[in-house]
XYZ file of C-alpha atoms in Angstrom:
353
model
C 24.503 70.664 -17.229
C 27.679 72.542 -18.128
C 30.880 73.010 -16.628
C 30.755 75.665 -14.433
C 33.709 78.420 -14.538
C 36.739 76.922 -12.040
C 38.005 79.734 -9.461
C 39.037 80.154 -5.916
C 37.552 83.269 -5.626
C 35.407 84.103 -3.010
C 33.072 86.750 -2.899
C 34.719 90.012 -1.407
C 31.679 90.205 0.888
C 29.281 88.032 2.801
C 27.335 89.081 5.146
C 24.587 87.707 7.654
C 22.401 89.215 10.234
C 19.980 91.804 11.080
C 19.887 94.659 9.207
C 22.326 93.539 6.749
C 20.668 95.990 3.890
C 22.647 98.917 5.514
C 25.181 97.916 4.323
C 24.624 97.714 0.803
C 26.241 101.226 0.017
C 29.345 100.625 1.884
C 29.581 97.094 -0.796
C 28.532 98.803 -3.326
C 31.288 101.805 -2.775
C 34.720 99.157 -3.018
C 36.424 100.397 -5.931
C 36.428 96.842 -7.250
C 33.085 96.172 -7.377
C 31.745 99.859 -8.600
C 33.651 102.918 -9.132
C 31.582 105.371 -9.760
C 27.917 103.987 -8.287
C 26.063 102.954 -11.658
C 24.372 99.844 -10.485
C 21.665 98.000 -12.048
C 18.970 96.524 -9.164
C 16.932 94.371 -10.019
C 13.890 92.852 -7.589
C 11.350 90.576 -7.782
C 7.474 91.345 -6.386
C 7.331 91.534 -2.677
C 10.142 92.291 -0.486
C 12.522 93.107 -3.336
C 10.847 96.543 -3.214
C 10.492 97.058 -0.476
C 14.353 97.079 0.463
C 14.446 98.511 -2.908
C 12.848 101.559 -0.767
C 14.951 101.156 2.143
C 18.420 101.621 0.234
C 17.207 104.413 -2.819
C 19.509 106.834 -0.591
C 22.355 104.872 -0.989
C 21.889 103.958 -4.799
C 23.083 107.324 -5.690
C 22.531 106.696 -9.966
C 20.804 102.780 -10.034
C 18.283 102.097 -12.884
C 15.789 99.619 -11.061
C 14.719 96.837 -13.142
C 11.770 94.406 -12.177
C 11.702 90.513 -13.164
C 9.092 87.752 -12.607
C 8.894 84.017 -13.637
C 12.162 83.058 -13.204
C 12.699 82.026 -16.668
C 15.479 82.237 -19.534
C 13.721 84.792 -21.802
C 13.441 86.776 -18.943
C 17.097 86.928 -17.649
C 17.999 87.319 -21.442
C 14.777 89.858 -21.620
C 16.892 91.875 -18.547
C 20.255 91.097 -20.447
C 19.218 93.791 -22.725
C 18.109 95.959 -20.985
C 21.897 95.862 -18.861
C 23.131 97.228 -22.313
C 21.145 100.526 -22.091
C 24.270 102.249 -20.368
C 27.417 101.130 -18.649
C 25.994 99.609 -15.183
C 29.504 99.044 -13.047
C 27.257 96.109 -11.013
C 23.745 94.151 -11.259
C 22.171 93.800 -7.686
C 19.631 91.098 -7.672
C 17.547 91.843 -4.743
C 14.389 89.210 -3.654
C 13.995 85.203 -3.558
C 15.468 82.291 -6.006
C 13.676 83.312 -9.213
C 14.613 87.069 -8.639
C 18.705 85.987 -8.043
C 19.218 83.463 -10.630
C 18.032 85.497 -13.309
C 19.857 88.425 -12.245
C 23.189 86.503 -11.908
C 22.662 85.042 -15.559
C 22.136 88.391 -16.816
C 25.218 89.757 -15.371
C 27.235 87.196 -16.558
C 26.274 87.433 -20.025
C 28.162 91.085 -19.615
C 30.653 89.653 -17.477
C 29.561 92.238 -14.747
C 29.957 91.823 -11.035
C 26.734 91.024 -9.497
C 25.986 91.394 -5.742
C 22.929 88.759 -4.118
C 20.833 90.033 -1.192
C 18.526 87.488 -0.781
C 15.124 87.905 1.153
C 14.794 83.923 1.638
C 16.874 80.971 2.491
C 15.129 78.163 0.428
C 18.291 76.920 -1.758
C 22.445 77.378 -2.076
C 21.513 79.652 -4.964
C 21.933 82.445 -2.747
C 26.090 82.464 -3.878
C 25.693 79.555 -6.274
C 27.801 79.820 -9.352
C 24.689 78.138 -10.910
C 21.429 79.765 -12.421
C 18.487 77.554 -12.449
C 15.648 79.344 -15.088
C 12.526 78.070 -16.873
C 13.000 77.280 -20.457
C 10.412 75.669 -22.804
C 8.464 74.631 -19.837
C 11.786 72.612 -17.805
C 14.189 73.584 -15.444
C 17.663 73.757 -16.797
C 20.772 74.604 -14.875
C 23.071 77.757 -16.474
C 26.632 78.125 -15.242
C 27.573 81.527 -14.452
C 29.956 83.748 -12.466
C 29.921 83.550 -8.431
C 28.232 86.488 -6.124
C 30.782 89.203 -6.022
C 28.566 89.947 -2.675
C 26.374 88.403 -0.688
C 23.840 89.960 1.735
C 21.352 88.122 3.522
C 19.009 90.340 6.033
C 17.793 88.062 8.697
C 14.618 90.670 9.779
C 13.157 90.083 5.972
C 14.002 86.128 5.970
C 11.924 86.040 9.159
C 8.889 87.804 7.659
C 9.182 85.285 4.745
C 7.116 82.342 3.642
C 7.778 79.521 6.610
C 8.070 77.178 4.266
C 10.205 78.222 1.724
C 12.920 78.821 4.058
C 12.492 75.250 6.150
C 13.047 73.972 2.038
C 16.458 75.475 2.537
C 17.236 73.160 5.386
C 16.333 70.145 3.506
C 18.350 71.590 0.003
C 21.572 71.654 3.109
C 21.638 68.449 4.970
C 21.318 67.049 0.933
C 24.637 67.531 0.733
C 25.608 64.701 2.542
C 24.368 61.843 0.394
C 25.729 63.874 -3.120
C 29.029 63.498 -1.474
C 28.322 60.067 -0.873
C 27.697 59.889 -4.304
C 30.925 61.737 -5.308
C 32.848 59.181 -3.284
C 30.947 56.510 -5.067
C 32.218 57.568 -8.356
C 35.512 57.788 -7.303
C 35.594 54.665 -6.251
C 33.771 53.071 -9.252
C 34.531 55.077 -12.217
C 38.260 56.862 -10.776
C 36.416 60.503 -11.111
C 38.661 63.119 -9.450
C 37.269 64.416 -6.367
C 37.959 67.737 -5.142
C 38.621 67.391 -1.644
C 39.082 71.618 -0.556
C 34.838 71.599 -2.561
C 34.074 68.339 -0.464
C 35.339 70.123 3.186
C 33.542 73.140 1.977
C 30.240 71.444 1.194
C 30.315 68.991 4.533
C 31.287 71.413 7.252
C 27.744 73.490 6.331
C 25.601 70.211 6.164
C 27.211 68.645 8.999
C 26.138 72.149 11.111
C 22.669 71.780 9.754
C 21.846 68.544 10.651
C 23.512 68.717 14.347
C 22.557 72.422 14.936
C 19.958 72.609 17.854
C 16.868 75.092 17.313
C 15.039 76.845 14.440
C 14.676 79.737 11.859
C 12.727 81.045 14.735
C 16.212 81.579 16.533
C 18.214 83.692 14.849
C 21.936 81.137 15.423
C 20.252 78.429 13.491
C 19.088 80.632 10.806
C 22.911 82.022 10.700
C 24.739 78.750 10.462
C 21.820 77.171 7.692
C 22.361 81.097 5.414
C 26.220 79.892 6.170
C 25.831 76.516 4.624
C 23.739 77.394 1.726
C 26.619 80.042 0.906
C 29.317 77.309 1.706
C 27.792 74.761 -0.911
C 27.825 77.826 -3.401
C 31.706 77.831 -2.968
C 32.254 74.313 -2.750
C 30.836 74.351 -6.834
C 32.807 77.625 -7.796
C 35.840 75.648 -6.522
C 35.751 72.447 -8.272
C 34.233 74.195 -11.218
C 30.943 72.152 -10.843
C 27.358 71.232 -8.840
C 29.578 67.728 -8.063
C 29.378 68.298 -4.074
C 25.711 69.873 -4.139
C 24.276 67.646 -6.427
C 24.081 64.010 -6.512
C 21.197 61.563 -7.022
C 19.009 63.388 -4.464
C 18.823 66.071 -7.303
C 18.189 63.670 -10.060
C 14.966 62.455 -7.704
C 14.403 66.195 -7.515
C 14.466 67.381 -11.085
C 12.359 63.937 -12.457
C 9.561 65.204 -9.786
C 9.510 68.786 -11.171
C 9.896 67.233 -14.736
C 6.960 64.556 -14.488
C 5.195 66.184 -11.531
C 5.744 70.250 -11.714
C 4.526 72.381 -9.126
C 4.863 69.153 -6.280
C 6.964 70.670 -3.814
C 10.070 73.263 -3.484
C 13.698 72.780 -4.692
C 14.763 71.881 -0.920
C 11.918 70.265 0.217
C 12.431 67.428 -2.831
C 15.990 67.382 -2.281
C 15.908 66.464 1.549
C 13.892 63.798 0.256
C 15.899 62.464 -2.454
C 18.980 62.635 0.209
C 17.208 60.428 2.446
C 15.649 57.865 0.208
C 19.586 57.731 -1.166
C 21.027 56.994 1.920
C 18.676 54.361 2.636
C 19.441 53.074 -0.799
C 23.334 52.998 0.126
C 22.355 51.141 3.586
C 24.047 53.692 5.527
C 22.362 53.156 8.539
C 23.323 55.667 10.913
C 23.366 58.644 8.361
C 19.698 57.804 7.310
C 18.520 57.884 11.330
C 20.106 61.285 11.277
C 18.388 62.996 7.945
C 15.202 61.533 8.798
C 15.077 62.682 12.390
C 16.468 66.653 11.767
C 13.779 66.177 8.190
C 11.121 65.167 10.844
C 12.509 67.813 13.264
C 12.115 70.750 10.688
C 8.894 69.503 9.914
C 10.387 68.277 6.185
C 8.504 65.587 3.687
C 10.428 62.394 4.398
C 8.182 59.996 1.854
C 6.281 60.496 -1.495
C 2.533 60.837 0.285
C 4.528 63.625 2.224
C 4.369 65.473 -1.173
C 0.980 64.288 -2.739
C 3.142 61.187 -4.758
C 2.251 57.761 -4.762
C 3.980 55.193 -4.185
C 3.779 54.391 -8.162
C 4.617 57.860 -9.029
C 7.625 57.554 -6.809
C 8.663 54.324 -8.616
C 8.044 56.509 -11.944
C 10.149 59.273 -10.625
C 13.340 57.262 -9.353
C 13.167 55.288 -13.023
C 13.126 58.562 -14.650
C 15.682 60.301 -12.300
C 19.114 58.906 -13.877
C 17.902 60.923 -17.144
C 17.914 64.505 -15.896
C 22.008 64.379 -15.644
C 23.261 61.351 -17.942
C 26.794 62.424 -17.156
C 26.822 61.702 -12.860
C 27.462 58.743 -11.058
C 25.089 58.000 -8.187
C 23.268 55.396 -6.584
C 20.910 55.011 -8.719
C 23.269 54.573 -12.002
C 25.378 51.866 -9.800
C 21.967 50.041 -8.738
C 20.494 50.260 -11.867
C 17.389 49.711 -10.743
C 13.878 47.810 -12.421
C 10.919 49.377 -11.610
C 9.575 45.691 -9.313
C 13.046 46.560 -7.606
C 12.090 50.658 -6.861
C 9.420 49.060 -5.779
C 10.173 46.930 -3.520
C 13.092 49.418 -1.979
C 10.230 51.846 -1.873
C 8.118 50.082 0.517
C 10.780 49.238 2.829
C 11.879 52.787 2.824
C 8.480 53.735 3.830
C 8.865 51.482 6.487
C 11.597 52.082 7.962
C 11.053 56.162 7.832
C 8.067 54.926 10.204
C 10.195 53.004 12.115
C 12.084 56.567 12.958
């Protein structure tokens, strides 16, 4: 993955609450974002279009663009359309794929971008990364961090429960990613950014120990803030290191070998639990396992429809998805037979908790 633009500039506006989309007009009136109200609004199917109707009176001279598919081609096509007239800003409204397309297109022309997320699926809400499909494979592209982030819990509540629960898996996977970063420091002398670590860790720890579930506004708010903190952590250090380790290598490997298996967050949580087991960290393993179980997220390969043999193939392939990254998977450098034995023991350990 290319290096991200290193920046300590946080979003100018972060709003997480019910009815938050009503503040979009006020945010756009901020002279640092839009001087004249000429904005491009990017929506996906469904909730994005519904939100546009609610905020249309405050958009003044906005143009509406619809995008689908979450592909690099779609993002490049949108970027071309943004040249039709001089926009002050881009507003991306919808799920992760819509927001990522808007982030990439806005970054092509250096335009400030406002993220209006309708789900809590992953940390793309506020990250300097756009995950886009190119030639059938999902890749990660460095972009500017959003200038504003709005998460309206009214719309999150009406979204697919499974999509939002996936965000829990992505949030707590940072615990595993940070352990991998520390391992790389110990073994290879890789520098670690303390502020990025703190931002990523505090959100992950909050979700890991927070009581309640997504039906509770307090829990949903903590999850939203954790995902935003993860995005800020990446912006601070200029890479996805604080948010992506062996857990995401496993996720990307599943996406490559068995696309459509499960969501980003579901696979990240599963990968984090497996990598934590490989590290022999019993306390963390129990914590993460109990959290995934409490929120009905997958913990073993069969939970996402993968066989023992398929998951062995995934783990063996995983390091190739991030050849520049050192994680517990690279550290152990297991053969397929060793992976198979570890996996069998891992499934037994999960069953015991």
